C-alpha positions as CSV (number, residue, x, y, z in Angstrom):
1,M,1.3,43.7,13.4
2,N,-2.7,42.5,11.9
3,K,-1.4,41.8,8.8
4,L,1.1,39.8,9.7
5,A,-1.2,37.8,11.8
6,T,-3.3,37.3,9.2
7,L,-0.4,36.4,6.8
8,I,0.5,33.8,9.1
9,I,-3.3,32.5,9.3
10,V,-3.6,32.4,5.7
11,Y,-0.3,30.2,5.6
12,L,-1.3,27.8,8.3
13,I,-4.8,26.8,6.5
14,S,-2.8,26.9,3.3
15,L,-0.3,23.9,4.7
16,I,-3.2,22.1,5.9
17,S,-5.7,22.3,3.2
18,G,-4.0,23.3,0.2
19,C,-3.1,20.2,-0.9
20,A,-5.2,17.0,-2.7
21,M,-4.3,13.4,-2.9
22,Y,-5.3,11.3,-5.7
23,E,-4.7,7.4,-6.3
24,G,-3.1,6.3,-9.2
25,G,-5.8,3.5,-9.9
26,N,-3.7,1.0,-11.5
27,I,-5.0,-1.7,-9.3
28,P,-8.9,-2.2,-9.6
29,S,-10.8,-1.7,-6.2
30,T,-11.0,-4.9,-5.1
31,S,-13.3,-6.4,-2.2
32,L,-12.4,-10.5,-1.6
33,D,-14.9,-12.8,-2.3
34,K,-15.3,-15.6,0.7
35,S,-18.4,-17.3,-1.1
36,N,-16.5,-20.7,-2.0
37,I,-13.9,-20.5,1.0
38,N,-14.4,-23.8,2.8
39,I,-13.9,-22.9,6.7
40,K,-12.8,-26.4,7.5
41,N,-10.2,-26.6,4.8
42,K,-8.7,-23.1,5.5
43,K,-5.0,-23.3,5.5
44,S,-2.5,-22.0,7.8
45,L,-0.3,-18.8,6.9
46,S,2.9,-17.2,7.8
47,F,4.3,-14.6,6.5
48,T,7.2,-11.5,6.5
49,S,7.3,-8.0,5.0
50,L,9.9,-5.5,4.3
51,A,9.5,-2.3,3.8
52,K,11.6,0.0,1.5
53,G,11.6,3.8,0.3
54,G,13.7,6.4,-0.8
55,F,14.3,8.5,-3.9
56,S,17.3,7.6,-5.9
57,K,17.6,4.0,-4.4
58,P,15.1,2.8,-2.0
59,S,16.7,1.4,0.9
60,K,15.3,-0.6,4.3
61,Q,12.7,1.9,6.2
62,P,13.1,2.2,10.0
63,E,11.4,0.3,12.6
64,F,8.6,2.7,12.6
65,A,7.7,2.5,9.4
66,Q,8.2,-1.3,9.0
67,N,5.2,-1.7,11.9
68,I,3.0,0.4,10.1
69,I,3.3,-1.6,6.8
70,K,3.3,-4.9,8.8
71,G,0.1,-3.5,11.0
72,E,-1.9,-2.7,7.4
73,L,-0.8,-6.3,6.0
74,T,-2.0,-7.9,9.2
75,T,-5.3,-6.2,9.2
76,V,-5.9,-7.6,5.6
77,L,-4.7,-11.0,5.8
78,E,-7.3,-11.2,9.0
79,K,-10.1,-9.4,7.2
80,S,-9.9,-11.6,4.5
81,G,-11.0,-14.5,6.3
82,Y,-8.9,-16.9,4.0
83,F,-6.6,-18.4,6.5
84,S,-7.0,-20.6,9.7
85,R,-4.2,-19.0,11.1
86,I,-2.0,-16.2,10.5
87,S,1.4,-15.9,11.9
88,T,5.0,-14.6,11.0
89,N,7.8,-17.2,10.7
90,D,6.2,-20.3,11.2
91,P,7.9,-23.3,9.7
92,E,4.6,-25.7,10.0
93,A,2.2,-23.0,8.2
94,E,0.9,-24.6,5.1
95,L,1.2,-21.1,3.1
96,K,4.7,-19.0,2.9
97,L,4.0,-15.7,1.9
98,E,6.9,-13.3,1.3
99,L,6.3,-9.6,0.7
100,I,8.4,-6.5,-0.2
101,I,6.8,-3.2,-0.3
102,T,8.5,-0.5,-2.0
103,E,7.7,3.1,-2.1
104,A,9.8,5.6,-4.5
105,G,9.5,9.3,-5.2
106,N,11.1,11.6,-7.7
107,P,13.7,14.1,-5.6
108,A,13.2,16.6,-8.7
109,A,9.6,17.3,-7.0
110,L,11.2,19.0,-3.9
111,I,12.0,21.9,-5.9
112,P,8.5,22.7,-7.0
113,A,6.9,21.9,-3.8
114,F,9.3,24.3,-2.1
115,I,8.2,27.3,-4.3
116,T,4.4,26.1,-3.8
117,G,5.2,26.7,-0.1
118,L,7.2,30.1,-0.9
119,S,4.0,31.3,-2.9
120,L,1.8,30.4,-0.2
121,Y,0.4,27.8,-2.5
122,T,-0.7,30.1,-5.3
123,I,1.9,28.5,-7.5
124,P,0.7,24.8,-8.0
125,S,2.9,21.5,-7.7
126,W,2.5,18.0,-8.0
127,A,4.7,14.8,-6.8
128,T,3.8,11.1,-7.3
129,S,4.8,8.4,-4.9
130,N,4.8,4.8,-6.9
131,Y,4.5,1.8,-4.8
132,E,5.4,-1.8,-5.6
133,V,4.4,-4.8,-4.1
134,N,7.1,-7.8,-4.7
135,A,5.6,-11.2,-3.5
136,I,6.1,-14.7,-3.4
137,I,3.6,-17.6,-2.1
138,Q,4.7,-21.0,-2.1
139,N,2.7,-24.3,-0.3
140,K,4.3,-27.2,1.5
141,E,4.8,-28.9,-1.5
142,G,6.9,-26.6,-2.9
143,R,4.4,-24.7,-5.5
144,Q,5.2,-21.4,-5.6
145,K,4.6,-18.3,-7.7
146,K,5.7,-14.7,-7.9
147,Y,3.6,-11.5,-8.2
148,L,4.3,-7.9,-9.0
149,L,1.7,-5.0,-8.4
150,K,2.4,-1.3,-8.9
151,D,0.3,2.0,-8.1
152,S,0.8,5.1,-7.1
153,V,-0.6,8.1,-5.0
154,T,0.2,11.9,-6.4
155,L,0.2,14.9,-4.2
156,V,-1.1,18.1,-5.6
157,Q,-0.6,21.3,-3.8
158,W,-2.4,24.3,-4.8
159,L,-4.4,26.6,-2.9
160,P,-7.7,25.9,-4.6
161,M,-7.3,22.3,-3.6
162,I,-8.9,23.3,-0.3
163,F,-12.1,22.7,-2.7
164,A,-11.1,19.1,-3.4
165,F,-12.9,18.0,-0.3
166,P,-12.3,14.6,0.4
167,S,-9.7,13.9,-1.8
168,H,-7.2,16.2,0.8
169,D,-7.5,13.3,3.1
170,F,-4.6,11.7,3.8
171,S,-6.1,8.0,4.5
172,V,-5.5,7.9,0.6
173,V,-2.0,6.3,1.0
174,P,-2.9,3.3,3.0
175,K,-6.0,2.8,1.5
176,V,-4.1,2.2,-1.8
177,R,-1.5,-0.3,-0.2
178,K,-4.4,-2.1,1.5
179,N,-6.2,-2.3,-2.1
180,M,-2.8,-3.8,-3.4
181,Y,-2.7,-6.4,-0.4
182,R,-6.3,-7.2,-1.5
183,Y,-5.8,-7.7,-5.2
184,L,-2.6,-10.0,-4.4
185,L,-4.8,-12.1,-2.2
186,K,-7.6,-12.6,-4.8
187,Q,-4.7,-13.6,-7.5
188,I,-3.4,-15.9,-4.9
189,K,-7.1,-17.3,-4.4
190,D,-7.5,-17.4,-8.1
191,D,-4.5,-19.4,-8.7
192,G,-5.4,-22.1,-6.7
193,F,-2.9,-21.6,-3.4
194,L,-6.5,-21.9,-0.9
195,D,-7.6,-25.2,-2.5
196,K,-7.6,-28.5,-0.4
197,T,-6.0,-30.2,-3.3
198,N,-3.0,-28.0,-3.6
199,T,-3.9,-27.6,-7.4
200,A,-1.5,-24.1,-8.0
201,I,0.9,-24.6,-11.0
202,S,4.2,-24.3,-10.1
203,L,5.7,-20.7,-11.6
204,T,8.6,-18.9,-10.8
205,N,7.9,-15.9,-13.2
Protein backbone atom coordinates (compact mmCIF):
# COMPACT_ATOMS: atom_id res chain seq x y z
CA MET A 1 0.00 0.00 0.00
CA ASN A 2 2.85 2.37 0.84
CA LYS A 3 4.51 1.60 -2.49
CA LEU A 4 1.31 2.42 -4.35
CA ALA A 5 0.93 5.70 -2.48
CA THR A 6 4.53 6.57 -3.28
CA LEU A 7 3.98 5.89 -7.00
CA ILE A 8 0.87 8.06 -7.02
CA ILE A 9 2.72 10.92 -5.35
CA VAL A 10 5.63 10.64 -7.78
CA TYR A 11 3.23 10.60 -10.73
CA LEU A 12 1.34 13.68 -9.52
CA ILE A 13 4.59 15.57 -8.95
CA SER A 14 5.78 14.64 -12.42
CA LEU A 15 2.56 15.90 -13.94
CA ILE A 16 2.98 19.25 -12.21
CA SER A 17 6.73 19.74 -12.51
CA GLY A 18 8.02 17.40 -15.22
CA CYS A 19 7.62 19.89 -18.02
CA ALA A 20 9.09 23.14 -19.23
CA MET A 21 7.94 25.71 -21.78
CA TYR A 22 10.27 27.64 -24.04
CA GLU A 23 9.64 30.66 -26.23
CA GLY A 24 10.31 30.30 -29.93
CA GLY A 25 12.06 33.68 -30.04
CA ASN A 26 11.03 34.41 -33.63
CA ILE A 27 9.71 37.84 -32.60
CA PRO A 28 12.23 40.03 -30.76
CA SER A 29 11.37 41.00 -27.21
CA THR A 30 9.54 44.30 -27.64
CA SER A 31 8.78 47.24 -25.39
CA LEU A 32 6.83 50.17 -26.82
CA ASP A 33 8.43 53.57 -27.30
CA LYS A 34 6.14 56.39 -26.16
CA SER A 35 8.67 59.22 -26.38
CA ASN A 36 7.35 60.85 -29.57
CA ILE A 37 3.62 60.15 -29.12
CA ASN A 38 1.72 63.47 -29.13
CA ILE A 39 -0.89 63.14 -26.39
CA LYS A 40 -3.14 65.81 -27.92
CA ASN A 41 -3.17 64.14 -31.33
CA LYS A 42 -3.75 60.53 -30.37
CA LYS A 43 -6.18 58.70 -32.62
CA SER A 44 -9.13 56.55 -31.68
CA LEU A 45 -8.93 52.84 -32.47
CA SER A 46 -11.57 50.23 -33.15
CA PHE A 47 -10.42 46.63 -33.21
CA THR A 48 -11.77 43.14 -33.80
CA SER A 49 -10.11 39.84 -32.95
CA LEU A 50 -10.75 36.25 -33.96
CA ALA A 51 -9.04 33.30 -32.26
CA LYS A 52 -8.56 30.13 -34.28
CA GLY A 53 -6.93 26.86 -33.28
CA GLY A 54 -6.61 23.17 -33.94
CA PHE A 55 -4.33 20.52 -35.38
CA SER A 56 -5.03 19.67 -39.01
CA LYS A 57 -7.28 22.61 -39.91
CA PRO A 58 -7.58 25.49 -37.41
CA SER A 59 -11.15 26.61 -36.79
CA LYS A 60 -12.87 29.26 -34.69
CA GLN A 61 -12.23 28.79 -30.98
CA PRO A 62 -15.06 28.68 -28.39
CA GLU A 63 -16.24 31.83 -26.67
CA PHE A 64 -14.06 31.49 -23.56
CA ALA A 65 -10.95 31.30 -25.76
CA GLN A 66 -12.11 34.33 -27.76
CA ASN A 67 -12.45 36.27 -24.51
CA ILE A 68 -8.95 35.30 -23.36
CA ILE A 69 -7.39 36.50 -26.61
CA LYS A 70 -9.46 39.68 -26.63
CA GLY A 71 -8.50 40.39 -23.01
CA GLU A 72 -4.77 39.97 -23.71
CA LEU A 73 -4.99 42.19 -26.78
CA THR A 74 -7.00 44.87 -24.96
CA THR A 75 -4.42 44.96 -22.17
CA VAL A 76 -1.57 45.54 -24.64
CA LEU A 77 -3.50 48.22 -26.54
CA GLU A 78 -4.38 50.09 -23.34
CA LYS A 79 -0.87 49.88 -21.88
CA SER A 80 0.66 51.16 -25.11
CA GLY A 81 -0.72 54.66 -24.51
CA TYR A 82 -0.91 55.09 -28.29
CA PHE A 83 -4.63 55.77 -28.64
CA SER A 84 -7.13 58.33 -27.39
CA ARG A 85 -9.91 55.75 -27.24
CA ILE A 86 -10.07 51.99 -27.74
CA SER A 87 -13.30 50.27 -28.69
CA THR A 88 -14.75 47.49 -30.80
CA ASN A 89 -16.86 47.89 -33.94
CA ASP A 90 -16.86 51.69 -33.82
CA PRO A 91 -17.50 53.11 -37.32
CA GLU A 92 -16.33 56.56 -36.20
CA ALA A 93 -12.87 55.44 -35.08
CA GLU A 94 -9.90 56.97 -36.89
CA LEU A 95 -8.09 53.64 -37.07
CA LYS A 96 -9.49 50.15 -37.58
CA LEU A 97 -7.49 47.07 -36.66
CA GLU A 98 -8.53 43.53 -37.55
CA LEU A 99 -6.64 40.55 -36.14
CA ILE A 100 -6.82 36.79 -36.60
CA ILE A 101 -4.76 34.89 -34.03
CA THR A 102 -4.15 31.24 -34.90
CA GLU A 103 -2.64 28.48 -32.76
CA ALA A 104 -1.68 25.29 -34.58
CA GLY A 105 -0.09 22.13 -33.23
CA ASN A 106 1.16 18.85 -34.65
CA PRO A 107 -1.22 15.93 -33.90
CA ALA A 108 1.72 13.53 -34.16
CA ALA A 109 3.04 14.98 -30.90
CA LEU A 110 0.15 13.42 -28.95
CA ILE A 111 1.57 9.90 -29.16
CA PRO A 112 5.02 10.74 -27.68
CA ALA A 113 3.27 12.79 -24.97
CA PHE A 114 1.12 9.78 -24.06
CA ILE A 115 4.22 7.58 -23.86
CA THR A 116 5.90 10.14 -21.62
CA GLY A 117 2.94 10.03 -19.25
CA LEU A 118 2.93 6.22 -19.11
CA SER A 119 6.65 6.21 -18.34
CA LEU A 120 6.13 8.61 -15.41
CA TYR A 121 8.02 11.24 -17.41
CA THR A 122 11.23 9.17 -17.66
CA ILE A 123 10.87 9.13 -21.47
CA PRO A 124 11.04 12.68 -22.85
CA SER A 125 8.77 14.23 -25.46
CA TRP A 126 8.11 17.69 -26.80
CA ALA A 127 5.44 19.51 -28.71
CA THR A 128 5.44 22.90 -30.39
CA SER A 129 2.48 25.25 -30.67
CA ASN A 130 2.82 27.69 -33.54
CA TYR A 131 1.23 31.13 -33.22
CA GLU A 132 0.35 33.34 -36.16
CA VAL A 133 -1.04 36.86 -36.12
CA ASN A 134 -2.66 38.17 -39.30
CA ALA A 135 -3.51 41.86 -39.00
CA ILE A 136 -4.84 44.67 -41.13
CA ILE A 137 -4.67 48.33 -40.07
CA GLN A 138 -6.67 50.98 -41.91
CA ASN A 139 -7.18 54.71 -41.38
CA LYS A 140 -10.14 56.90 -42.32
CA GLU A 141 -8.50 57.88 -45.60
CA GLY A 142 -8.54 54.25 -46.71
CA ARG A 143 -4.82 53.65 -46.35
CA GLN A 144 -4.09 50.19 -45.07
CA LYS A 145 -1.38 47.64 -44.51
CA LYS A 146 -1.30 43.93 -43.77
CA TYR A 147 1.01 42.28 -41.25
CA LEU A 148 1.92 38.65 -40.65
CA LEU A 149 3.75 37.65 -37.45
CA LYS A 150 4.82 34.16 -36.40
CA ASP A 151 6.21 32.73 -33.17
CA SER A 152 5.98 29.52 -31.15
CA VAL A 153 6.10 27.87 -27.75
CA THR A 154 7.64 24.44 -27.17
CA LEU A 155 6.55 22.22 -24.30
CA VAL A 156 9.18 19.71 -23.15
CA GLN A 157 7.92 16.87 -20.94
CA TRP A 158 10.62 15.00 -19.04
CA LEU A 159 11.18 14.40 -15.33
CA PRO A 160 14.50 16.36 -15.20
CA MET A 161 12.50 19.42 -16.24
CA ILE A 162 11.67 19.87 -12.54
CA PHE A 163 15.07 21.59 -12.43
CA ALA A 164 14.20 23.94 -15.31
CA PHE A 165 12.57 26.57 -13.07
CA PRO A 166 11.26 29.08 -13.99
CA SER A 167 10.81 27.79 -17.55
CA HIS A 168 7.90 25.56 -16.48
CA ASP A 169 5.92 28.73 -15.86
CA PHE A 170 2.79 28.40 -18.00
CA SER A 171 2.56 32.17 -18.37
CA VAL A 172 5.02 31.71 -21.25
CA VAL A 173 2.11 31.30 -23.70
CA PRO A 174 0.32 34.63 -23.03
CA LYS A 175 3.74 36.28 -22.74
CA VAL A 176 4.60 35.22 -26.29
CA ARG A 177 1.23 36.36 -27.66
CA LYS A 178 1.40 39.75 -25.92
CA ASN A 179 4.92 40.28 -27.25
CA MET A 180 3.58 39.64 -30.76
CA TYR A 181 0.92 42.31 -30.22
CA ARG A 182 3.52 44.80 -28.99
CA TYR A 183 5.71 44.12 -32.00
CA LEU A 184 2.68 44.64 -34.25
CA LEU A 185 1.98 48.02 -32.62
CA LYS A 186 5.63 48.98 -33.05
CA GLN A 187 5.39 48.24 -36.77
CA ILE A 188 2.12 50.17 -37.06
CA LYS A 189 3.75 53.15 -35.36
CA ASP A 190 6.90 52.90 -37.50
CA ASP A 191 4.73 52.82 -40.64
CA GLY A 192 3.21 56.19 -39.75
CA PHE A 193 -0.36 55.21 -38.93
CA LEU A 194 -0.23 57.09 -35.63
CA ASP A 195 1.04 60.31 -37.20
CA LYS A 196 -1.24 63.33 -37.26
CA THR A 197 -0.59 63.92 -40.96
CA ASN A 198 -1.59 60.33 -41.90
CA THR A 199 1.60 59.77 -43.87
CA ALA A 200 1.20 55.99 -43.89
CA ILE A 201 1.84 54.42 -47.27
CA SER A 202 -1.01 52.47 -48.84
CA LEU A 203 0.07 48.86 -49.01
CA THR A 204 -1.80 45.59 -49.33
CA ASN A 205 0.97 43.04 -48.88
